[in-house]
Each structure stands twice: as structure tokens, then as C-alpha cells.
Coordinates of C-alpha atoms in Angstrom, one line a residue:
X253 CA 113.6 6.3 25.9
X254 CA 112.7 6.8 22.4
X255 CA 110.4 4.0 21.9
X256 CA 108.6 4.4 25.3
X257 CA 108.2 7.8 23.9
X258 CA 106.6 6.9 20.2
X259 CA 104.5 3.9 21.9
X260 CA 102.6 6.9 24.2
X261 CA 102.3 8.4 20.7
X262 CA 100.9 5.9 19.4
X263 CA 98.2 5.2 22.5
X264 CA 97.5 8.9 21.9
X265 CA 96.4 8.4 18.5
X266 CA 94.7 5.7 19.6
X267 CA 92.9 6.7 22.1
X268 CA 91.7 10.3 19.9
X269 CA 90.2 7.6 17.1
X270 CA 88.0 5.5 20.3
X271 CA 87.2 8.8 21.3
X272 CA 87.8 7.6 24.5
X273 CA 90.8 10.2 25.2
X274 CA 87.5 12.4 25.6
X275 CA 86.0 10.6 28.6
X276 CA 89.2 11.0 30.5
X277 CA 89.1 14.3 31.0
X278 CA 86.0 15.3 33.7
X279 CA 83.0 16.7 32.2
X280 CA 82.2 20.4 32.4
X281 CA 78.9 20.9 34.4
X282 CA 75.7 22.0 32.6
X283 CA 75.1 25.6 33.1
X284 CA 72.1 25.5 35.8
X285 CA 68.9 26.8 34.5
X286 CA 67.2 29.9 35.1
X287 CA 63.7 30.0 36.3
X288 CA 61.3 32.4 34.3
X289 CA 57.8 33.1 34.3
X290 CA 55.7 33.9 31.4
X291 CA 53.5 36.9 31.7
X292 CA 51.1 38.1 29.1
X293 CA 50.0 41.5 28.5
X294 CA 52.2 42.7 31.4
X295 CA 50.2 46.0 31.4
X296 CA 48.3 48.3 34.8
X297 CA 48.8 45.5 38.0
X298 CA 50.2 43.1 35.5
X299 CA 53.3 45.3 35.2
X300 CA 53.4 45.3 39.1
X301 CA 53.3 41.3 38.9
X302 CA 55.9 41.0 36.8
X303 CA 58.4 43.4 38.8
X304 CA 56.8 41.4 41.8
X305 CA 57.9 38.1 40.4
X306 CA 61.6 39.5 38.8
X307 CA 62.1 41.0 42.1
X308 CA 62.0 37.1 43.2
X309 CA 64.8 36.2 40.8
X310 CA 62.9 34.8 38.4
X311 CA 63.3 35.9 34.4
X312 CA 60.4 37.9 32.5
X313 CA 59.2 36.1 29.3
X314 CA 56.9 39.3 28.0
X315 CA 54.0 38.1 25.6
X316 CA 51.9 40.6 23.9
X317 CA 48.2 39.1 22.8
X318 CA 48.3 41.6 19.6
X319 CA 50.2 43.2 17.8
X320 CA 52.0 46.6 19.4
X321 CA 49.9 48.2 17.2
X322 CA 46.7 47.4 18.6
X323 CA 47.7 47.3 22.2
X324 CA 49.6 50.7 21.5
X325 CA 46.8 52.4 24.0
X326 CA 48.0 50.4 26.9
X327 CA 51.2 51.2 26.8
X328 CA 50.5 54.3 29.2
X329 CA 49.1 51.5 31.5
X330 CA 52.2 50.9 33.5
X331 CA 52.8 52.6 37.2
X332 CA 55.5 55.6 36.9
X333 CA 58.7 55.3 37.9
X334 CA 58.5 51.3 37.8
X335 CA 61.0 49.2 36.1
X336 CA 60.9 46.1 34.1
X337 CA 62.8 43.9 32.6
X338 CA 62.2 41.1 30.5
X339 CA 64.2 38.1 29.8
X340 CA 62.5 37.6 26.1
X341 CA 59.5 39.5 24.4
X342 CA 57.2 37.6 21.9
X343 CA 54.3 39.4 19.7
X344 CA 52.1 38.1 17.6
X345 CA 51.6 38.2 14.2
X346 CA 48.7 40.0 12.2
X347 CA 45.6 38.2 11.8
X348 CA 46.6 35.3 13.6
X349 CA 43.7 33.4 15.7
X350 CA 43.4 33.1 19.0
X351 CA 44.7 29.2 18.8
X352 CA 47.0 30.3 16.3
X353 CA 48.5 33.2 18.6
X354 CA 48.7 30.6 21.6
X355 CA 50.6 27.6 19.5
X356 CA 53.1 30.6 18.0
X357 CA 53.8 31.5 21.4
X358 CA 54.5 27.8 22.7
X359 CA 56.9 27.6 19.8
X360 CA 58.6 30.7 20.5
X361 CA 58.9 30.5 24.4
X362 CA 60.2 26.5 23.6
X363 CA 62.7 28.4 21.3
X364 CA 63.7 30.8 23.6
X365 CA 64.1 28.7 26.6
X366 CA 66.4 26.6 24.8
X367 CA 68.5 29.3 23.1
X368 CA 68.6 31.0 27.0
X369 CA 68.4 28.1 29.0
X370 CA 65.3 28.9 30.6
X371 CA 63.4 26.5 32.7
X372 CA 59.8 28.0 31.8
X373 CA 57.4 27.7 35.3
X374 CA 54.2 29.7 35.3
X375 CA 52.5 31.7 33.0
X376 CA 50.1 34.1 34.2
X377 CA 47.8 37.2 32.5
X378 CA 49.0 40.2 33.3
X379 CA 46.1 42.9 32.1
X380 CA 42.4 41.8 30.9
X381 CA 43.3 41.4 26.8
X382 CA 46.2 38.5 28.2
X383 CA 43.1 36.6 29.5
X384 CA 42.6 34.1 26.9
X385 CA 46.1 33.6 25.5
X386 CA 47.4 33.0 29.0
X387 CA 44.7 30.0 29.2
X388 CA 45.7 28.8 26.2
X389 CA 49.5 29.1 26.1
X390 CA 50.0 27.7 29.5
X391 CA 47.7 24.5 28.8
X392 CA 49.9 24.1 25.9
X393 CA 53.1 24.0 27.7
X394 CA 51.6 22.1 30.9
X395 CA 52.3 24.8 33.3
X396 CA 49.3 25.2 35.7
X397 CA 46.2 27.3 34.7
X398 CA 42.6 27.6 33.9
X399 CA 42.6 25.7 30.9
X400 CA 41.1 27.0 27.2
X401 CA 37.5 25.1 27.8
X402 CA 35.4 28.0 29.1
X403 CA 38.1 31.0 28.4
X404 CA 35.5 32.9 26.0
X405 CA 33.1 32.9 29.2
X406 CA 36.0 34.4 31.2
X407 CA 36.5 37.4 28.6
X408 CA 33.3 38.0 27.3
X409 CA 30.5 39.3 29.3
X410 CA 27.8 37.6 27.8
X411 CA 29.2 34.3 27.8
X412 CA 29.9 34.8 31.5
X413 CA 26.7 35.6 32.8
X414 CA 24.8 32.9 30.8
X415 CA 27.2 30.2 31.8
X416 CA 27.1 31.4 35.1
X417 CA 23.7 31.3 35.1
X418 CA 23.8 27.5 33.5
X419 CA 25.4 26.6 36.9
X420 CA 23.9 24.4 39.5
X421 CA 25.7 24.5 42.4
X422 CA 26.2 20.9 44.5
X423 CA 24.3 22.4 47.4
X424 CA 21.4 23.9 44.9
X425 CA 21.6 21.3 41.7
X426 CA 17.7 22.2 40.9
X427 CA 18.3 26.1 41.1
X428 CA 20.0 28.3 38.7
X429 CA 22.5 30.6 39.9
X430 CA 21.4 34.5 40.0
X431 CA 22.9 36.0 36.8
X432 CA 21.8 39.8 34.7
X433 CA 19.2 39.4 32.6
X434 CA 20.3 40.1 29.1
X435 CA 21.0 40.0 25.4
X436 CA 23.9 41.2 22.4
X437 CA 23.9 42.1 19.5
X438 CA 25.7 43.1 16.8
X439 CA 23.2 45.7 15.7
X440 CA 20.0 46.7 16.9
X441 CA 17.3 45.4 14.9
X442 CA 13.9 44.0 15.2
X443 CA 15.1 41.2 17.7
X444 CA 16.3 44.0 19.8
X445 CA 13.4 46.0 19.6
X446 CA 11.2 42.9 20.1
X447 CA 13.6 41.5 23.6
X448 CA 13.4 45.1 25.1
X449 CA 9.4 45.2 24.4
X450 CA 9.5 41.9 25.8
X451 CA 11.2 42.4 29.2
X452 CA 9.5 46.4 29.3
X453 CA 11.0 47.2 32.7
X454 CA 9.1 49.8 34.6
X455 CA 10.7 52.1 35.0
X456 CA 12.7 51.4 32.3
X457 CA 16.2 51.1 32.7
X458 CA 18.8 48.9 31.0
X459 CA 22.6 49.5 31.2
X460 CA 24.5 49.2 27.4
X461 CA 27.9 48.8 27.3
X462 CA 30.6 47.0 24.8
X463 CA 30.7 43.2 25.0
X464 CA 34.6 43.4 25.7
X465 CA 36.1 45.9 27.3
X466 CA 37.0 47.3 31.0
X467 CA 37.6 50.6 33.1
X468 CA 33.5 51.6 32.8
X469 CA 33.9 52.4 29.1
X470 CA 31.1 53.7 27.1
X471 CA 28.8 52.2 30.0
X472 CA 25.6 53.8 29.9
X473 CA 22.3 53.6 31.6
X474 CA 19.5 53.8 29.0
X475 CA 16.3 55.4 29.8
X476 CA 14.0 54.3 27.0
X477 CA 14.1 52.0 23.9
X478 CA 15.1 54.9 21.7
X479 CA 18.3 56.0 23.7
X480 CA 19.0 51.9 23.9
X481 CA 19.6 52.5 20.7
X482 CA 21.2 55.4 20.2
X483 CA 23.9 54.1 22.3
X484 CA 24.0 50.9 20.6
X485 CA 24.7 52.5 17.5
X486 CA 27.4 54.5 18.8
X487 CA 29.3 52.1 20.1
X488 CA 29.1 49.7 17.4
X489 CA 30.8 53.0 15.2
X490 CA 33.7 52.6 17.5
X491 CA 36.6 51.0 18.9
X492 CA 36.7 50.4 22.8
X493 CA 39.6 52.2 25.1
X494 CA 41.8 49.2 24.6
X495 CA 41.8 49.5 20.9
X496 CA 39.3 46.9 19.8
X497 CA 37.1 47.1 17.7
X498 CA 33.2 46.7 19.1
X499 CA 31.6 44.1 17.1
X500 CA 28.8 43.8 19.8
X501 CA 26.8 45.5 22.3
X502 CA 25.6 44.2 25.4
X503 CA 22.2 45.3 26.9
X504 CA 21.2 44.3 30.3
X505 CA 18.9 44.7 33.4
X506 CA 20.2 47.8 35.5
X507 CA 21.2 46.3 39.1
X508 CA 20.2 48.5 42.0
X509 CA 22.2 49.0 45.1
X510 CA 25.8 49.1 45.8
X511 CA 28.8 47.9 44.3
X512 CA 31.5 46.0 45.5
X513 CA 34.6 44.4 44.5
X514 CA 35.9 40.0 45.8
X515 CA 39.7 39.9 44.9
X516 CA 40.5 36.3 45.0
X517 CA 43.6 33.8 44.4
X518 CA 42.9 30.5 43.4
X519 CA 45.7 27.1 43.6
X520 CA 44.0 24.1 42.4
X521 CA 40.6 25.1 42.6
X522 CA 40.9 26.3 46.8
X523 CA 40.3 29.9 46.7
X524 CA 41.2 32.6 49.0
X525 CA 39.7 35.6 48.8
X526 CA 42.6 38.1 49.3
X527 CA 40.4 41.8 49.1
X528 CA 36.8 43.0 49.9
X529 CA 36.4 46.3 48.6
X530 CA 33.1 48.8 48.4
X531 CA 33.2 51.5 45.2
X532 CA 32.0 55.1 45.6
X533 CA 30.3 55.9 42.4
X534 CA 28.3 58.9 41.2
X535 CA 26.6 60.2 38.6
X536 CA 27.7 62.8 37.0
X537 CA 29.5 64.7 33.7
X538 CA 26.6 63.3 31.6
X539 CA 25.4 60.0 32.9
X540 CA 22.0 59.1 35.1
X541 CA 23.4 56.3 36.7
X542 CA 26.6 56.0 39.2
X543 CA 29.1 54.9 36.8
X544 CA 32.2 57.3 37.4
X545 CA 34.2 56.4 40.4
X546 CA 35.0 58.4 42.8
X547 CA 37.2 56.0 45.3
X548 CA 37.2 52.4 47.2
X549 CA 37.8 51.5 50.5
X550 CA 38.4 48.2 52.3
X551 CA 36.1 45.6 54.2
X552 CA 36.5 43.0 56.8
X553 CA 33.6 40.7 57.1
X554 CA 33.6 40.5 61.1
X555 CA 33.6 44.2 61.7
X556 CA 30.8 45.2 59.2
X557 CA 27.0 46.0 60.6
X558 CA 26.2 44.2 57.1
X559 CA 28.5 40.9 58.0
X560 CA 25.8 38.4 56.6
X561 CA 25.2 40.0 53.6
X562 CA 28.5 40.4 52.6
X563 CA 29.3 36.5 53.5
X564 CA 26.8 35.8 51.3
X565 CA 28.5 37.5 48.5
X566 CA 31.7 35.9 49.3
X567 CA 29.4 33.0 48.9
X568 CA 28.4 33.7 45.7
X569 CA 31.7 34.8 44.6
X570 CA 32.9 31.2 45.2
X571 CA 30.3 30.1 42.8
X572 CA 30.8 32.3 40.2
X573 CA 34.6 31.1 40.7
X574 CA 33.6 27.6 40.1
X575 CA 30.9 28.6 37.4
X576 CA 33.4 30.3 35.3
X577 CA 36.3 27.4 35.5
X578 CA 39.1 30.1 37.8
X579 CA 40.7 27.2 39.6
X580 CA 44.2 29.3 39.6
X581 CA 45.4 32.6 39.8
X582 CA 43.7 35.7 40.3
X583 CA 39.9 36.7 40.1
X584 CA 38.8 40.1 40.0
X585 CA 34.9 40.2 40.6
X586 CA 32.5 42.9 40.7
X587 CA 29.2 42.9 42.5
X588 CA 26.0 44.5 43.0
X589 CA 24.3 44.1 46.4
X590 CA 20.7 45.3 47.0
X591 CA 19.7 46.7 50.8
X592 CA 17.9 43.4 50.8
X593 CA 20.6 41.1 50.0
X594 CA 20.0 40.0 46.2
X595 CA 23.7 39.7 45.1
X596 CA 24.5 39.6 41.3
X597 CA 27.5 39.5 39.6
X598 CA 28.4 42.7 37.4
X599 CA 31.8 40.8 35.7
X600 CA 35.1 39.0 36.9
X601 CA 38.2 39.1 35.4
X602 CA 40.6 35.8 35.6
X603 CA 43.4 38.6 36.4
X604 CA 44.2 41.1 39.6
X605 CA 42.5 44.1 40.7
X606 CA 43.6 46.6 38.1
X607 CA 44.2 50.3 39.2
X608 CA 48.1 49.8 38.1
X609 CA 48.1 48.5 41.2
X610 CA 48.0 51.4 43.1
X611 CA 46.1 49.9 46.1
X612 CA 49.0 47.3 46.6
X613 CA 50.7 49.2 49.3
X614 CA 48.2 50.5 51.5
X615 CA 46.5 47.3 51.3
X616 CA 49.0 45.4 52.9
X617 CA 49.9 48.2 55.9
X618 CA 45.9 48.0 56.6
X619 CA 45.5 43.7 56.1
X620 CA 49.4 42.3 55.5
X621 CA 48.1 41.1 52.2
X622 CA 47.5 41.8 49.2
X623 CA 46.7 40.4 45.9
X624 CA 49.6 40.9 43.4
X625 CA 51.8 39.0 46.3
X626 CA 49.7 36.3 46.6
X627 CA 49.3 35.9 43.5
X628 CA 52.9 35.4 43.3
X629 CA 52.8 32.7 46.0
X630 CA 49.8 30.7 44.5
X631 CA 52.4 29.9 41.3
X632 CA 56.2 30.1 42.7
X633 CA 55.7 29.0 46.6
X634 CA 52.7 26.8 47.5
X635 CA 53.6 27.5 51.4
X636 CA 52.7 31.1 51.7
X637 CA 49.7 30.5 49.8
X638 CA 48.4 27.8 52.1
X639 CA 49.3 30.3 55.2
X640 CA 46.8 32.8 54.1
X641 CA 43.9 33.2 55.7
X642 CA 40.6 32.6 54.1
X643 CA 39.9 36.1 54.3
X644 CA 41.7 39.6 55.0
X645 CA 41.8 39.6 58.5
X646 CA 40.9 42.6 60.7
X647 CA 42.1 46.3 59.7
X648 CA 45.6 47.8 61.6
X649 CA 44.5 51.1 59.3
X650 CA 41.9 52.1 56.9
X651 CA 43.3 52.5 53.5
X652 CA 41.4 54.6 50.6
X653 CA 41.6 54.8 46.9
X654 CA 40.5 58.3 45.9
X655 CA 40.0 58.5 42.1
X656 CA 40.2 62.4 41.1
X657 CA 38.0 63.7 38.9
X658 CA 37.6 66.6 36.8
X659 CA 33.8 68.4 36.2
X660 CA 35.3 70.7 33.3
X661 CA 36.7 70.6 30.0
X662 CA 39.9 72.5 28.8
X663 CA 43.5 73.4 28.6
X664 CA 45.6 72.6 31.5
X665 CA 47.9 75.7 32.7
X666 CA 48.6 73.6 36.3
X667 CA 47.2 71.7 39.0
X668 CA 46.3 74.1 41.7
X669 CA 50.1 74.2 44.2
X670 CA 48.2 75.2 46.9
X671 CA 45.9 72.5 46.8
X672 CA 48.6 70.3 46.0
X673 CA 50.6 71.0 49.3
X674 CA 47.7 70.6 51.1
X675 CA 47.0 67.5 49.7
X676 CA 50.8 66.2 50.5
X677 CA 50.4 67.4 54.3
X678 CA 47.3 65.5 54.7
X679 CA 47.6 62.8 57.8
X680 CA 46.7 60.0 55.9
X681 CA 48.5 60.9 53.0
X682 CA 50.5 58.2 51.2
X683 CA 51.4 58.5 48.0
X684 CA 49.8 59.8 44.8
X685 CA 49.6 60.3 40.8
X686 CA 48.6 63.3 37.9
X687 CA 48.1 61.8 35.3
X688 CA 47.5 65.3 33.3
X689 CA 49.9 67.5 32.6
X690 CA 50.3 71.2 31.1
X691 CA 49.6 71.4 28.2
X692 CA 46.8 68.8 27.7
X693 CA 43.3 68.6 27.0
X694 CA 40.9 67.8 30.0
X695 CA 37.8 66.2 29.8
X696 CA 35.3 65.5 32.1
X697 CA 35.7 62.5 33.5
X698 CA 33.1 59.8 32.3
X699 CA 34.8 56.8 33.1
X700 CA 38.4 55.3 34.2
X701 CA 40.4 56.8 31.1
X702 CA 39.7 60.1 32.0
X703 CA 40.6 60.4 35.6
X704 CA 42.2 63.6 36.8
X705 CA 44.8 61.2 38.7
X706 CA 44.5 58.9 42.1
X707 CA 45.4 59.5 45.0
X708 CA 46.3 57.0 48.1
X709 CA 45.4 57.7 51.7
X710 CA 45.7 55.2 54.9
X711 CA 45.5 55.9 58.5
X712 CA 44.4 54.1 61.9
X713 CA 41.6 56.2 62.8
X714 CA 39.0 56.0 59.7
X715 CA 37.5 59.5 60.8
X716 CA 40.4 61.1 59.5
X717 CA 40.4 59.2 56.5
X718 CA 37.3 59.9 55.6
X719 CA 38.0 63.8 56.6
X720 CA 40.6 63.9 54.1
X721 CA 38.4 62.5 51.7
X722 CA 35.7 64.3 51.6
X723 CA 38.4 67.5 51.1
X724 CA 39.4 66.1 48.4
X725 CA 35.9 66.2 47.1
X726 CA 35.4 69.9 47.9
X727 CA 38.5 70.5 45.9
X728 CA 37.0 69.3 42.9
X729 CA 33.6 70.7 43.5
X730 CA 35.4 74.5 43.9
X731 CA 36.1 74.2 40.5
X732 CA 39.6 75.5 41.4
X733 CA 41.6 72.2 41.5
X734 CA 42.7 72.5 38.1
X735 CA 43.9 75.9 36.8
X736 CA 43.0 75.8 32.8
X737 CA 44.3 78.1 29.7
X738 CA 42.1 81.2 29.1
X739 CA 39.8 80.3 26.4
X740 CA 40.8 82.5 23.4

């Protein structure tokens, strides 16, 4: 029928100008979001995070705190062999400030997310330079974190130990907490002279070191006013191992005793402390205190001779948690004990145990836990966070970090094979790294850039751990552990 026909025209027509023609047909579903995370300076254990979190199904949102340029030395920093892959990558722009840097970032992620569809839900700092952009790019998108009040304190050395020491605790409001006597300075003038004639510790001894940096670099202990400042000098000439320039110098009081290491992860301000660790340091290749690290092993409060003491520095380590405003995410905190129990705080970081992470593994077959996991949980799933325990329970193994070290400067023609195949038959023997290769200069080792490699050992009977550790140190005492170029 001809007019039936040109009267469903015309409804047609009419029904394309309403625009209602439209709202007979279903809609098409919106595409579901993908989750991502947003991980800054995703360098050393940060790298690990990230692959830890991807591996979770979550995107990578990569933010870099600098420019490439001046993070181009920590670009080695990531674990061999490990992959990672990244959603989105953001840098920065020269000269930008740190607030500037953070709202940049907030514009970009906002930008990505909607060009990707990306439903943006944590933002964590992956290495020690992502520490203050992390706090301030996550307050800015309301994603939870540790806020930018306080961040300075939790990146710069000084400003940590004096706020620290500004803290009264609830239980002590009249006492100030135990923090290192010190002072900076940009150079080292008649102030300086003046403090240090001031304090005149006998005998004297004050550690100087760069107000920013990490891995033990250009940490010295100073013997007399006149070295002080010889070394202040020196390092104000320079840029630090992350590429940053030293604008100040830190001298402080020299803690006796031994050092020790409080891994934490924090959700809402309840903290779990997720590692105890003791360092074996030395002195050697030039410096007169133990500053070179040699390996690490594990504690567990309940089987320790020592169990009160080290309570009471998971005690403090609670405070300086509090003190320094880490209510989420990782802590990384670093403590000298005394045989008679005075506990000070050498420096957190608001970021996991660094290493590249190499520690991960046999950290969870001697504990089932470890830190980059957790610290997964704390942001993604609340429940396995709340299921860990307080603290790492009782060993199944004893795991140990060796840290190789070279006494000798040269070419490298090879790493001794003989050595090597013994090392790889060893009982405890898990996994390990080189880091040098033929070719390349070798220095002494002085601090945690110029390491030899590491090495990863775990067993359940600690005698044969420490067996195998102790080879490892004749190794490097022989002298024959590395095989160098004849010197023309």
C-alpha cells in the first residue's frame, strides 16, 4: 500500500528530527574501566612494585620526578631480566617546582585516564627521589597517601631528625623523642667551626654525609674539625650518586653500636612491621668507620637473646612512624642500637627496602612475607593487609643478603669460574648478580654503587648459612675473586 508506505516515511523523518528514532535502538555499554596505579620513580624495589602490582592486572602510570636527564643514573637501578610495562609515562618539565611538578602530573594523569579510560587508584613512590611527588600528586588526586604537610621531613635528613625530635609522644608528652645531634650547612664557615667547638666530642667523631641522598654515599666519619671540613668541601663540589646536585652537608654525632633495619607498611596510620633486619658493616677501602656493607640477615623478636631491646626499637620505630606523618605505604627505617639499649634513628625512607629488591624472595621462603607484597595489599586489597601479623613470624629458613665486595682497583679480565661454580653449588645458594663485567673499571668498594654484585643465600639450618658466608668472605680476602687486566 502506497500510502501506508509514504506515512512510515514520513514517521521516519519524523522521528530522525525528535531525535527520538535514537532512543529506540538499545544503548551500547560503556567500555568498563581499567584499574591503574600510579607509581613514581619506578626505579631498584620500585621496579619490583610495579611488576608486582601489573602482575595483579592493574595498568602502570610511570612518573618520573625529573627530567630523564637527571635521573639518567638510575636507570641501571632495575633488577635484570625483569619486565615492565607501563600503561602511560609522564616526565617533567625543566625547572619546574616541586608543587609545580605534582599539579603537571594531576593534569596529565587526568588527561590520560580519560583519553585510556583509566580508573586511577593508588599512587605510590617507587625509589627514594619519588618521595615527595608521590605525597603531593596523590593528595591532589584524593587517592590515599601521606599527605604534602611534613614531606620535606620525610626526604631530607635534617628536617627528619629535628621534627622527630619535636615529637612528644602520647605516652611521654613532657619528653622529647631521642633524635642525632646535628647541624647543615651549605658551607663550612665560622658557624660550623663555632657548633663543632661547641659540642667537642671526645673523642671526636662526627659522621658527614649529603643532606639528600641514599646507598651510604660519600658518608664519612670525620676524625677532627679539619677533616669535617675537608669532607664538607668535597661534597659540596659535587653531585650525589643519584645525580643531584649537594647544596648541603649534614654533620652529625657518630652513633655507636649496631645497625639495623624496621621494614614497615602502614594503612591508615596502623602499621605493620613486615621486616627486621641486622646489617654487617666494616670498615674498610679507605674509611674508619663501618660504613661499607657487607650483608643482612633476618630477625624474629621471640627467638632473639636480645628480644627486649629489639622491641624497644620496634617501639621507637612506631614513633618515628608517627613523628614523620607515614600513615600509608612503606617505611624503610634504619637504626642504631647501643649494647645498652639507647636506640636512635639513622633515616627512614616513606618507600620499601631498596636492594632492587633482591631480598624479596628469600624473605618470604624464611617468613611468608615480605614487603613489596604487602605493600601491594595495604593499597589494592585491604583484607590481606589486615591478615598480617604484627610482626614476621618465626623463621622456616634463614635467608642472607651477601653484598660482594671488591678490595682492589682495575681492569676486569673475569670473575674467578672456579669460584663462581663453587659459589652456584653452595647449599644455601639461591640466586645471584655481577654487576661488573669485562671490560670495566673496578673500584674498591666504598659504598652501595660500587658493589662487586650480591648474592642470595637461604637454608633451614643457619650454620650452614653462615658457613657459606663466611666463604664468600675468604673469596674476597684471597684477592683472587676477580681476575683483572695486566697493568701495562
Amino acid at each position: 500500500d502506497k500510502a501506508a508506505l509514504n506515512a512510515d516515511y514520513a514517521r521516519i523523518e519524523e522521528l530522525c528530527e525528535s531525535g527520538a528514532i535514537y532512543e529506540l535502538s538499545s544503548k551500547a555499554p560503556a567500555p568498563e574501566q581499567k584499574k591503574a596505579v600510579i607509581v613514581v620513580d619506578p626505579f631498584t624495589t620500585g621496579a619490583v612494585l610495579a611488576a608486582e602490582i601489573y602482575s595483579r592486572g592493574y595498568s602502570i602510570v610511570c612518573v618520573y620526578s625529573a627530567s630523564m636527564a637527571d635521573l639518567e643514573k638510575l636507570l641501571s637501578f632495575i633488577p635484570h631480566g625483569l619486565e615492565l610495562h607501563f600503561e602511560a609515562v609522564i616526565g617533567q618539565i625543566e625547572g619546574f617546582s616541586e608543587e609545580k611538578a605534582a599539579i603537571y602530573s594531576a593534569g596529565e594523569v587526568l588527561r590520560i585516564s580519560q583519553e585510556k579510560n583509566l580508573d586511577v587508584v593508588a599512587c605510590v613512590a617507587g625509589a627514594e627521589t619519588g618521595v615527595q611527588l608521590s605525597d603531593r600528586l596523590a593528595e591532589k588526586l584524593s587517592l590515599r597517601g601521606n599527605g604534602s604537610e611534613g614531606t620535606e621531613a620525610r626526604r631530607n635528613k635534617f628536617d627528619m631528625a629535628e621534627k622527630l625530635r619535636a615529637y612528644r609522644s602520647p605516652e611521654s608528652p613532657d619528653t622529647p623523642t631521642r633524635a642525632v645531634m646535628q647541624i647543615k650547612t651549605k658551607k663550612f664557615d665560622k658557624d660550623t667551626e663555632a657548633w663543632l667547638a661547641d659540642w667537642n666530642p671526645v673523642p671526636f667523631k662526627a659522621i658527614v654525609k649529603p643532606v639528600e641522598s641514599a646507598g651510604s654515599d660519600d658518608v664519612k666519619l670525620c676524625l677532627s674539625a679539619s677533616e669535617v671540613k675537608s669532607h664538607v668541601e668535597y661534597i659540596l663540589s659535587k653531585s650525589n650518586s643519584l645525580g643531584i646536585a649537594n647544596n648541603e652537608v649534614l654533620i652529625q654525632e657518630y652513633l655507636e653500636g649496631e645497625e639495623f633495619v624496621v621494614d614497615s607498611v602502614s594503612r591508615d596510620g596502623v602499621s605493620k612491621i613486615v621486616g627486621i633486619w641486622q646489617y654487617d658493616k666494616v670498615a674498610v677501602n679507605g674509611h674508619t668507620a663501618p660504613i661499607v656493607y657487607l650483608g643482612q640477615k633476618t630477625l624474629c623478636i621471640e627467638e632473639e637473646e636480645n628480644s627486649l631491646l629489639l622491641q624497644k626499637m620496634v617501639d621507637y620505630n612506631m614513633k618515628v612512624l608517627k613523628a614523620l606523618g607515614i600513615k600509608n605505604g612503606p617505611g624503610h627505617g634504619e637504626y642504631k642500637m647501643s649494647p645498652t639499649g639507647d636506640v636512635c634513628l639513622v633515616e627512614i625512607g616513606s618507600r620499601c627496602h631498596g636492594a632492587e629488591g633482591c631480598w624479596r624472595e628469600v624473605m618470604r621462603e624464611s617468613h611468608g612475607i615480605d614487603q613489596v607484597t604487602a605493600t601491594a595489599d595495604c593499597y589494592l586489597h585491604p583484607p590481606s593487609f589486615e591478615d598480617l601479623p604484627m610482626y614476621p613470624p618465626r623463621h622456616k629458613a634463614y635467608p642472607r643478603v651477601v653484598f660482594m665486595i671488591s678490595y682492589q682497583e682495575g681492569i676486569l679480565k673475569m670473575f674467578n669460574p672456579e669460584f663462581l661454580e663453587e659459589i652456584k653449588k653452595f647449599r644455601s645458594f639461591r640466586d645471584m648478580e655481577i654487576f661488573v663485567t669485562p671490560g670495566q673499571r673496578v673500584l674498591p668498594t666504598t659504598d652501595c654503587f660500587t658493589f662487586v654484585g650480591n648474592l642470595r643465600l637461604c637454608h633451614v639450618d643457619e650454620k650452614v648459612v653462615q658457613g657459606e658466608y663466611d666463604r664468600i668472605r675468604e673469596m674476597e680476602n684471597s684477592g683472587k675473586m676477580l681476575i683483572f687486566e695486566d697493568k701495562e
